[in-house]
Tab-separated table of C-alpha atoms and ligand atoms in Angstrom:
chain	number	residue	atom	x	y	z
G	1	MET	CA	13.814	15.054	7.053
G	2	LYS	CA	12.664	17.085	4.050
G	3	MET	CA	8.927	17.649	3.661
G	4	TYR	CA	7.256	19.417	0.744
G	5	THR	CA	3.830	21.041	0.977
G	6	GLN	CA	1.381	22.733	-1.344
G	7	THR	CA	3.487	25.918	-1.477
G	8	ASP	CA	6.499	24.015	-2.887
G	9	VAL	CA	4.462	22.815	-5.843
G	10	ASP	CA	3.801	24.329	-9.227
G	11	PRO	CA	0.555	22.639	-10.340
G	12	ALA	CA	0.754	24.455	-13.689
G	13	LEU	CA	3.710	22.219	-14.512
G	14	LEU	CA	1.270	19.519	-15.609
G	15	GLY	CA	-1.172	21.988	-17.231
G	16	ASP	CA	-2.838	20.140	-20.077
G	17	GLU	CA	-0.204	17.418	-20.268
G	18	ARG	CA	-1.656	13.919	-20.457
G	19	ILE	CA	-1.288	11.437	-17.581
G	20	ALA	CA	-1.733	7.731	-18.371
G	21	VAL	CA	-2.785	5.729	-15.300
G	22	LEU	CA	-2.149	2.019	-15.893
G	23	GLY	CA	-4.386	-0.089	-13.647
G	24	TYR	CA	-7.707	0.785	-12.028
G	25	GLY	CA	-7.721	-1.022	-8.687
G	26	SER	CA	-7.299	0.383	-5.189
G	27	GLN	CA	-4.721	3.078	-6.045
G	28	GLY	CA	-5.469	3.442	-9.764
G	29	ARG	CA	-9.080	4.494	-9.323
G	30	ALA	CA	-8.237	6.981	-6.559
G	31	HIS	CA	-5.359	8.572	-8.491
G	32	ALA	CA	-7.250	8.783	-11.787
G	33	LEU	CA	-10.362	10.382	-10.257
G	34	ASN	CA	-8.397	12.805	-8.065
G	35	LEU	CA	-6.196	13.912	-10.993
G	36	ARG	CA	-9.263	14.430	-13.189
G	37	ASP	CA	-11.024	16.434	-10.478
G	38	SER	CA	-7.846	18.531	-10.199
G	39	GLY	CA	-8.450	19.493	-13.826
G	40	LEU	CA	-5.755	17.301	-15.367
G	41	ASP	CA	-5.984	15.278	-18.579
G	42	VAL	CA	-6.225	11.591	-17.577
G	43	VAL	CA	-6.447	8.411	-19.618
G	44	VAL	CA	-6.673	4.993	-17.954
G	45	GLY	CA	-4.716	2.101	-19.507
G	46	LEU	CA	-6.302	-1.341	-19.118
G	47	ARG	CA	-6.674	-4.657	-20.887
G	48	ARG	CA	-9.986	-4.658	-22.754
G	49	SER	CA	-10.719	-8.130	-21.365
G	50	GLY	CA	-10.183	-7.054	-17.758
G	51	ALA	CA	-12.919	-6.372	-15.208
G	52	SER	CA	-11.782	-2.797	-14.486
G	53	TRP	CA	-12.485	-1.472	-17.996
G	54	ASP	CA	-16.248	-1.027	-17.523
G	55	LYS	CA	-15.735	0.426	-14.072
G	56	ALA	CA	-13.377	3.153	-15.320
G	57	GLU	CA	-15.730	3.986	-18.190
G	58	ALA	CA	-18.702	4.122	-15.833
G	59	ASP	CA	-16.724	6.635	-13.740
G	60	GLY	CA	-16.574	8.826	-16.832
G	61	LEU	CA	-12.897	8.301	-17.637
G	62	ARG	CA	-11.268	7.775	-21.019
G	63	VAL	CA	-9.970	4.194	-21.264
G	64	ALA	CA	-7.570	2.578	-23.744
G	65	GLU	CA	-5.300	-0.457	-23.998
G	66	PRO	CA	-2.004	0.284	-22.146
G	67	ALA	CA	0.112	0.600	-25.315
G	68	GLU	CA	-2.409	3.121	-26.693
G	69	ALA	CA	-2.907	5.005	-23.419
G	70	VAL	CA	0.784	5.851	-22.977
G	71	LYS	CA	1.052	7.542	-26.396
G	72	GLY	CA	1.567	11.264	-25.922
G	73	ALA	CA	1.490	10.997	-22.127
G	74	LYS	CA	3.891	13.131	-20.107
G	75	ILE	CA	3.502	10.867	-17.072
G	76	VAL	CA	2.912	7.092	-17.161
G	77	VAL	CA	1.750	5.749	-13.791
G	78	PHE	CA	2.195	2.065	-12.881
G	79	LEU	CA	-0.737	1.119	-10.634
G	80	THR	CA	-1.119	-2.557	-11.433
G	81	PRO	CA	-0.016	-5.266	-8.973
G	82	ASP	CA	3.774	-5.086	-8.515
G	83	MET	CA	4.266	-8.529	-10.053
G	84	VAL	CA	2.794	-7.588	-13.437
G	85	GLN	CA	4.675	-4.293	-13.836
G	86	LYS	CA	7.661	-5.919	-15.542
G	87	SER	CA	5.622	-7.398	-18.401
G	88	LEU	CA	3.407	-4.317	-18.566
G	89	TYR	CA	6.482	-2.093	-19.023
G	90	ALA	CA	7.822	-4.395	-21.740
G	91	GLY	CA	4.516	-4.037	-23.583
G	92	VAL	CA	4.351	-0.234	-23.483
G	93	VAL	CA	7.973	0.975	-23.483
G	94	ASP	CA	8.194	1.392	-27.260
G	95	HIS	CA	5.136	3.662	-27.247
G	96	ILE	CA	6.246	6.035	-24.470
G	97	ASP	CA	7.330	9.543	-25.545
G	98	GLN	CA	10.974	10.619	-25.290
G	99	GLY	CA	11.613	12.337	-21.963
G	100	ALA	CA	8.348	11.217	-20.346
G	101	THR	CA	8.090	10.281	-16.658
G	102	LEU	CA	7.472	6.819	-15.194
G	103	LEU	CA	5.719	7.110	-11.839
G	104	PHE	CA	5.306	4.349	-9.263
G	105	ALA	CA	3.337	4.116	-5.991
G	106	HIS	CA	5.707	1.491	-4.571
G	107	GLY	CA	9.360	0.976	-5.464
G	108	PHE	CA	9.449	-2.817	-5.819
G	109	ALA	CA	9.783	-3.155	-9.615
G	110	ILE	CA	12.547	-0.547	-9.855
G	111	HIS	CA	14.418	-1.313	-6.648
G	112	TYR	CA	14.679	-5.036	-7.334
G	113	GLY	CA	15.604	-4.514	-10.981
G	114	GLN	CA	12.447	-5.948	-12.518
G	115	ILE	CA	12.257	-2.890	-14.748
G	116	ASP	CA	15.391	-1.388	-16.285
G	117	PRO	CA	13.986	1.958	-17.454
G	118	ARG	CA	14.965	3.644	-20.710
G	119	GLU	CA	17.638	6.270	-20.027
G	120	ASP	CA	15.699	9.236	-21.418
G	121	LEU	CA	12.831	8.713	-18.939
G	122	ASN	CA	12.355	10.290	-15.518
G	123	VAL	CA	11.641	7.641	-12.893
G	124	VAL	CA	9.858	8.814	-9.747
G	125	LEU	CA	7.840	7.524	-6.820
G	126	ILE	CA	4.768	9.033	-5.198
G	127	ALA	CA	3.685	6.565	-2.535
G	128	PRO	CA	0.525	7.517	-0.629
G	129	LYS	CA	0.653	6.263	2.964
G	130	GLY	CA	-2.844	4.818	2.866
G	131	PRO	CA	-5.130	2.594	0.779
G	132	GLY	CA	-6.803	3.935	-2.373
G	133	GLY	CA	-10.222	4.318	-0.790
G	134	LEU	CA	-8.778	6.734	1.745
G	135	VAL	CA	-6.794	8.619	-0.927
G	136	ARG	CA	-10.057	9.252	-2.756
G	137	ARG	CA	-12.227	10.046	0.285
G	138	GLN	CA	-9.740	12.479	1.840
G	139	TYR	CA	-9.383	14.284	-1.493
G	140	GLU	CA	-13.160	14.637	-1.854
G	141	GLU	CA	-13.363	16.070	1.659
G	142	GLY	CA	-10.697	18.666	0.856
G	143	HIS	CA	-7.842	16.901	2.665
G	144	GLY	CA	-5.116	14.542	1.497
G	145	VAL	CA	-3.215	11.413	2.468
G	146	PRO	CA	0.511	12.094	3.080
G	147	CYS	CA	2.901	10.711	0.480
G	148	LEU	CA	6.543	9.808	0.057
G	149	VAL	CA	8.461	11.113	-2.959
G	150	ALA	CA	11.646	9.695	-4.491
G	151	VAL	CA	13.604	10.160	-7.694
G	152	HIS	CA	15.460	7.252	-9.284
G	153	GLN	CA	16.294	8.733	-12.687
G	154	ASP	CA	16.374	12.424	-13.614
G	155	PRO	CA	17.779	12.971	-17.118
G	156	ALA	CA	16.314	16.464	-17.611
G	157	GLY	CA	16.653	17.720	-14.045
G	158	ASN	CA	12.950	18.355	-13.328
G	159	ALA	CA	11.815	14.923	-12.105
G	160	LEU	CA	11.221	16.043	-8.501
G	161	GLU	CA	9.114	19.044	-9.591
G	162	LEU	CA	6.973	16.807	-11.811
G	163	ALA	CA	6.517	14.249	-9.038
G	164	LEU	CA	5.438	16.963	-6.603
G	165	ALA	CA	2.957	18.397	-9.116
G	166	TYR	CA	1.499	14.892	-9.432
G	167	ALA	CA	1.324	14.597	-5.630
G	168	ALA	CA	-0.616	17.865	-5.551
G	169	GLY	CA	-2.948	16.474	-8.234
G	170	ILE	CA	-3.938	13.504	-6.064
G	171	GLY	CA	-4.243	15.675	-2.943
G	172	GLY	CA	-1.155	14.350	-1.168
G	173	ALA	CA	0.651	17.688	-1.039
G	174	ARG	CA	-2.121	19.044	1.210
G	175	ALA	CA	-0.925	16.620	3.908
G	176	GLY	CA	2.801	16.810	3.126
G	177	VAL	CA	5.221	14.853	0.953
G	178	ILE	CA	8.350	13.440	2.591
G	179	GLU	CA	11.492	12.890	0.537
G	180	THR	CA	12.850	9.347	0.505
G	181	THR	CA	14.649	6.963	-1.861
G	182	PHE	CA	13.313	3.969	-3.793
G	183	ALA	CA	15.407	1.735	-1.507
G	184	GLU	CA	14.077	3.240	1.722
G	185	GLU	CA	10.429	3.261	0.596
G	186	THR	CA	10.546	-0.307	-0.732
G	187	GLU	CA	12.408	-1.851	2.189
G	188	THR	CA	10.478	-0.084	4.959
G	189	ASP	CA	7.124	-0.726	3.251
G	190	LEU	CA	7.854	-4.457	2.967
G	191	PHE	CA	9.200	-4.630	6.518
G	192	GLY	CA	6.175	-2.801	7.936
G	193	GLU	CA	3.657	-5.102	6.314
G	194	GLN	CA	5.620	-8.256	7.117
G	195	ALA	CA	6.818	-7.699	10.675
G	196	VAL	CA	4.176	-5.388	12.118
G	197	LEU	CA	1.039	-4.410	10.184
G	198	CYS	CA	-0.009	-7.662	8.527
G	199	GLY	CA	2.287	-10.556	9.398
G	200	GLY	CA	3.175	-9.511	12.939
G	201	ALA	CA	-0.314	-8.380	13.927
G	202	THR	CA	-2.191	-11.409	12.540
G	203	GLU	CA	0.285	-13.880	14.040
G	204	LEU	CA	0.013	-12.120	17.410
G	205	ILE	CA	-3.800	-12.309	17.273
G	206	VAL	CA	-3.890	-15.976	16.291
G	207	ALA	CA	-1.269	-16.954	18.887
G	208	GLY	CA	-3.202	-15.078	21.584
G	209	PHE	CA	-6.441	-16.786	20.523
G	210	GLU	CA	-4.832	-20.242	20.581
G	211	THR	CA	-3.260	-19.599	23.992
G	212	LEU	CA	-6.629	-18.735	25.531
G	213	VAL	CA	-8.568	-21.537	23.831
G	214	GLU	CA	-5.942	-24.176	24.705
G	215	ALA	CA	-6.187	-23.008	28.335
G	216	GLY	CA	-9.906	-23.842	28.258
G	217	TYR	CA	-11.497	-20.426	27.724
G	218	GLN	CA	-14.467	-20.037	25.369
G	219	PRO	CA	-13.419	-19.257	21.759
G	220	GLU	CA	-16.050	-16.503	21.519
G	221	VAL	CA	-14.686	-14.697	24.560
G	222	ALA	CA	-11.135	-15.145	23.250
G	223	TYR	CA	-12.171	-13.669	19.885
G	224	TYR	CA	-13.542	-10.504	21.483
G	225	GLU	CA	-10.390	-10.045	23.549
G	226	VAL	CA	-7.709	-10.587	20.918
G	227	MET	CA	-9.279	-9.593	17.591
G	228	HIS	CA	-12.435	-7.528	17.974
G	229	GLU	CA	-11.043	-5.073	20.525
G	230	LEU	CA	-7.834	-4.471	18.594
G	231	LYS	CA	-9.602	-1.796	16.541
G	232	LEU	CA	-10.161	0.384	19.592
G	233	ILE	CA	-6.439	0.334	20.363
G	234	VAL	CA	-5.339	0.891	16.776
G	235	ASP	CA	-7.697	3.871	16.434
G	236	LEU	CA	-6.213	5.487	19.552
G	237	LEU	CA	-2.649	4.914	18.318
G	238	HIS	CA	-3.546	6.240	14.873
G	239	GLU	CA	-5.141	9.396	16.277
G	240	GLY	CA	-2.734	10.242	19.082
G	241	GLY	CA	0.143	7.796	19.408
G	242	LEU	CA	1.116	5.941	22.565
G	243	ARG	CA	0.125	8.924	24.707
G	244	LYS	CA	-3.518	8.890	23.610
G	245	MET	CA	-3.748	5.117	24.031
G	246	TYR	CA	-2.359	5.230	27.577
G	247	LYS	CA	-4.749	8.049	28.409
G	248	PHE	CA	-7.832	6.070	27.386
G	249	ILE	CA	-7.036	2.555	28.590
G	250	SER	CA	-7.321	1.666	32.293
G	251	ASP	CA	-4.338	1.902	34.634
G	252	THR	CA	-4.532	-1.876	34.989
G	253	ALA	CA	-4.239	-2.284	31.214
G	254	ALA	CA	-1.354	0.201	31.074
G	255	TYR	CA	0.565	-1.551	33.868
G	256	GLY	CA	0.021	-4.957	32.191
G	257	ASP	CA	1.110	-3.463	28.877
G	258	MET	CA	4.401	-2.268	30.311
G	259	VAL	CA	5.340	-5.351	32.318
G	260	SER	CA	4.146	-8.022	29.855
G	261	GLY	CA	4.506	-6.517	26.359
G	262	PRO	CA	8.315	-6.706	26.346
G	263	ARG	CA	8.139	-10.374	27.478
G	264	VAL	CA	6.124	-11.282	24.362
G	265	VAL	CA	8.048	-9.135	21.884
G	266	ASP	CA	11.366	-10.134	23.485
G	267	GLU	CA	14.955	-10.309	22.274
G	268	HIS	CA	14.163	-13.392	20.225
G	269	ALA	CA	11.276	-11.646	18.440
G	270	ARG	CA	13.490	-8.616	17.803
G	271	GLY	CA	16.182	-10.904	16.401
G	272	GLN	CA	13.605	-12.432	14.063
G	273	MET	CA	12.583	-8.925	12.954
G	274	LYS	CA	16.200	-8.176	12.074
G	275	GLU	CA	16.362	-11.374	10.039
G	276	VAL	CA	13.167	-10.473	8.169
G	277	LEU	CA	14.670	-7.054	7.425
G	278	SER	CA	17.962	-8.471	6.203
G	279	GLU	CA	16.136	-10.814	3.795
G	280	ILE	CA	14.252	-7.809	2.427
G	281	ARG	CA	17.484	-5.839	2.050
G	282	ASP	CA	19.552	-8.580	0.418
G	283	GLY	CA	16.762	-9.375	-2.069
G	284	THR	CA	15.942	-12.869	-0.744
G	285	PHE	CA	12.293	-11.986	-0.104
G	286	ALA	CA	11.869	-10.387	-3.548
G	287	ARG	CA	13.484	-13.375	-5.293
G	288	ASN	CA	11.214	-15.818	-3.460
G	289	TRP	CA	8.067	-13.781	-4.188
G	290	ILE	CA	8.931	-13.413	-7.883
G	291	ALA	CA	9.643	-17.172	-8.137
G	292	GLU	CA	6.377	-17.953	-6.350
G	293	ASN	CA	4.500	-15.841	-8.913
G	294	GLU	CA	6.287	-17.529	-11.806
G	295	ALA	CA	5.298	-20.928	-10.371
G	296	GLY	CA	1.604	-19.926	-10.327
G	297	MET	CA	1.477	-19.160	-6.567
G	298	PRO	CA	0.934	-22.717	-5.160
G	299	GLU	CA	2.562	-21.977	-1.803
G	300	PHE	CA	0.751	-18.635	-1.535
G	301	ARG	CA	-2.591	-20.373	-2.000
G	302	ARG	CA	-1.741	-23.185	0.427
G	303	MET	CA	-0.770	-20.754	3.205
G	304	LEU	CA	-3.764	-18.490	2.559
G	305	ASP	CA	-6.184	-21.441	2.698
G	306	ALA	CA	-4.648	-22.531	6.008
G	307	ASP	CA	-5.034	-19.017	7.467
G	308	LEU	CA	-8.653	-18.724	6.314
G	309	ASP	CA	-9.438	-22.182	7.684
G	310	HIS	CA	-8.381	-21.294	11.240
G	311	PRO	CA	-11.096	-21.679	13.938
G	312	ILE	CA	-10.840	-17.935	14.741
G	313	GLU	CA	-12.387	-17.279	11.313
G	314	LYS	CA	-15.498	-19.377	12.005
G	315	VAL	CA	-15.948	-17.995	15.512
G	316	GLY	CA	-15.432	-14.453	14.249
G	317	ALA	CA	-17.870	-14.753	11.337
G	318	GLY	CA	-20.598	-15.914	13.698
G	319	LEU	CA	-20.046	-13.103	16.177
G	320	ARG	CA	-19.669	-10.389	13.550
G	321	SER	CA	-22.991	-11.359	11.951
G	322	ARG	CA	-24.651	-10.225	15.196
G	323	MET	CA	-22.997	-6.788	15.055
G	324	ASP	CA	-24.665	-5.289	12.004
G	325	TRP	CA	-23.098	-1.891	12.739
G	326	LEU	CA	-19.756	-3.347	11.610
G	327	THR	CA	-20.755	-3.315	7.942
G	328	GLU	CA	-22.243	0.190	7.968
W	1	NAD	P1	-4.907	-3.578	-7.348
W	1	NAD	O1	-4.641	-5.031	-7.250
W	1	NAD	O2	-5.966	-2.994	-6.479
W	1	NAD	O3	-5.295	-3.155	-8.850
W	1	NAD	C1	-4.749	-3.769	-9.947
W	1	NAD	C2	-5.262	-3.126	-11.241
W	1	NAD	O4	-4.343	-3.458	-12.281
W	1	NAD	C3	-6.628	-3.613	-11.685
W	1	NAD	O5	-7.327	-2.544	-12.251
W	1	NAD	C4	-6.290	-4.631	-12.767
W	1	NAD	O6	-7.307	-4.749	-13.713
W	1	NAD	C5	-5.056	-3.982	-13.374
W	1	NAD	N1	-4.170	-4.912	-14.079
W	1	NAD	C6	-3.718	-6.115	-13.661
W	1	NAD	N2	-2.907	-6.642	-14.590
W	1	NAD	C7	-2.832	-5.755	-15.598
W	1	NAD	C8	-2.161	-5.715	-16.845
W	1	NAD	N3	-1.369	-6.708	-17.249
W	1	NAD	N4	-2.337	-4.621	-17.653
W	1	NAD	C9	-3.122	-3.591	-17.257
W	1	NAD	N5	-3.784	-3.581	-16.097
W	1	NAD	C10	-3.646	-4.642	-15.296
W	1	NAD	O7	-3.508	-2.819	-7.128
W	1	NAD	P2	-3.136	-1.777	-5.959
W	1	NAD	O8	-3.263	-2.431	-4.630
W	1	NAD	O9	-3.838	-0.494	-6.231
W	1	NAD	O10	-1.568	-1.591	-6.223
W	1	NAD	C11	-1.082	-0.790	-7.284
W	1	NAD	C12	0.287	-0.241	-6.898
W	1	NAD	O11	0.123	0.640	-5.782
W	1	NAD	C13	1.281	-1.291	-6.455
W	1	NAD	O12	2.566	-0.888	-6.860
W	1	NAD	C14	1.171	-1.239	-4.928
W	1	NAD	O13	2.342	-1.703	-4.271
W	1	NAD	C15	0.980	0.228	-4.722
W	1	NAD	N6	0.368	0.646	-3.457
W	1	NAD	C16	-0.798	0.046	-3.048
W	1	NAD	C17	-1.402	0.462	-1.874
W	1	NAD	C18	-2.726	-0.129	-1.437
W	1	NAD	O14	-3.234	0.281	-0.399
W	1	NAD	N7	-3.358	-1.070	-2.144
W	1	NAD	C19	-0.819	1.479	-1.105
W	1	NAD	C20	0.354	2.113	-1.576
W	1	NAD	C21	0.932	1.659	-2.753
W	2	MG	MG1	-0.395	-14.528	9.041
């Protein structure tokens, strides 16, 4: 494993070079503000009709249409949703300077061939391992969110140095920047959110809720046990791994964890995980997601509506409204 830190970075490399940040959502806002506060020259590229334009201006940033924003920029950062990056690139490519750098926060568009970058351009990845809000907050507090760095195209031989200077600009180098590839970042990121963080965790919660309710237990009690209390466990894991969790839960909980956990996430579940991973690696997932977008996302909406219509959502909303400290 290769990790870069602040001392490996030459922040002067970006000096007064312009950075065009395309998109001003979760990551875009955090990157643009952190780069500006690091003393760099930032312009945000947005559609004039979009909702983010006023927000970026109100934050005191220079804003222009994407094709205008990229002119004269040394680094062009793609921080729009992954599915619009292909058309966004097509709309700006003719305005990007020779030898400039394309920078991504997730490898999807490059790894799955949605963008076939011009050969004179550097193509790099700086992927913060956290949501934009955290990237901004940690920077303001003098810390940083760790990042991954990768280089896909390096015509002039300085792509890695530029990427690391950018990582320092958003605060990531304070926490460490681990070297990876576009393939590894994209595939592990998709697998993590599908099998564990989002898909796996929510399915586990809902299945646990249904098991208790079908057995005749009160939905409110089931909600506290399988959804509400998950935060306590996740916080312990986040702060100190398995060791800290085992230290703070009861011996009864730890014994139950060890004898029952492997029965739920059993060989079948592990086999399913492998299948999910192979569909990410062979491009099946990407093809399906791109096709779903092109079709106007009917299946996406149908599945989301079904999830949001689940009884656990009504029970949870009622209980959460009585815990006003949750929204503080
Ligand atoms: P987002 O949905 O929060 O923000 C999208 C932004 O793009 C908005 O400002 C929107 O106005 C703008 N936009 C949409 N279409 C546009 C267009 N055609 N032209 C110009 N602007 C347009 O996006 P996000 O979640 O910040 O994701 C951005 C990138 O960062 C993605 O590649 C994502 O995979 C990656 N990433 C996200 C996170 C995260 O926590 N959200 C973490 C790591 C990496
Ligand atoms: Mg789900």
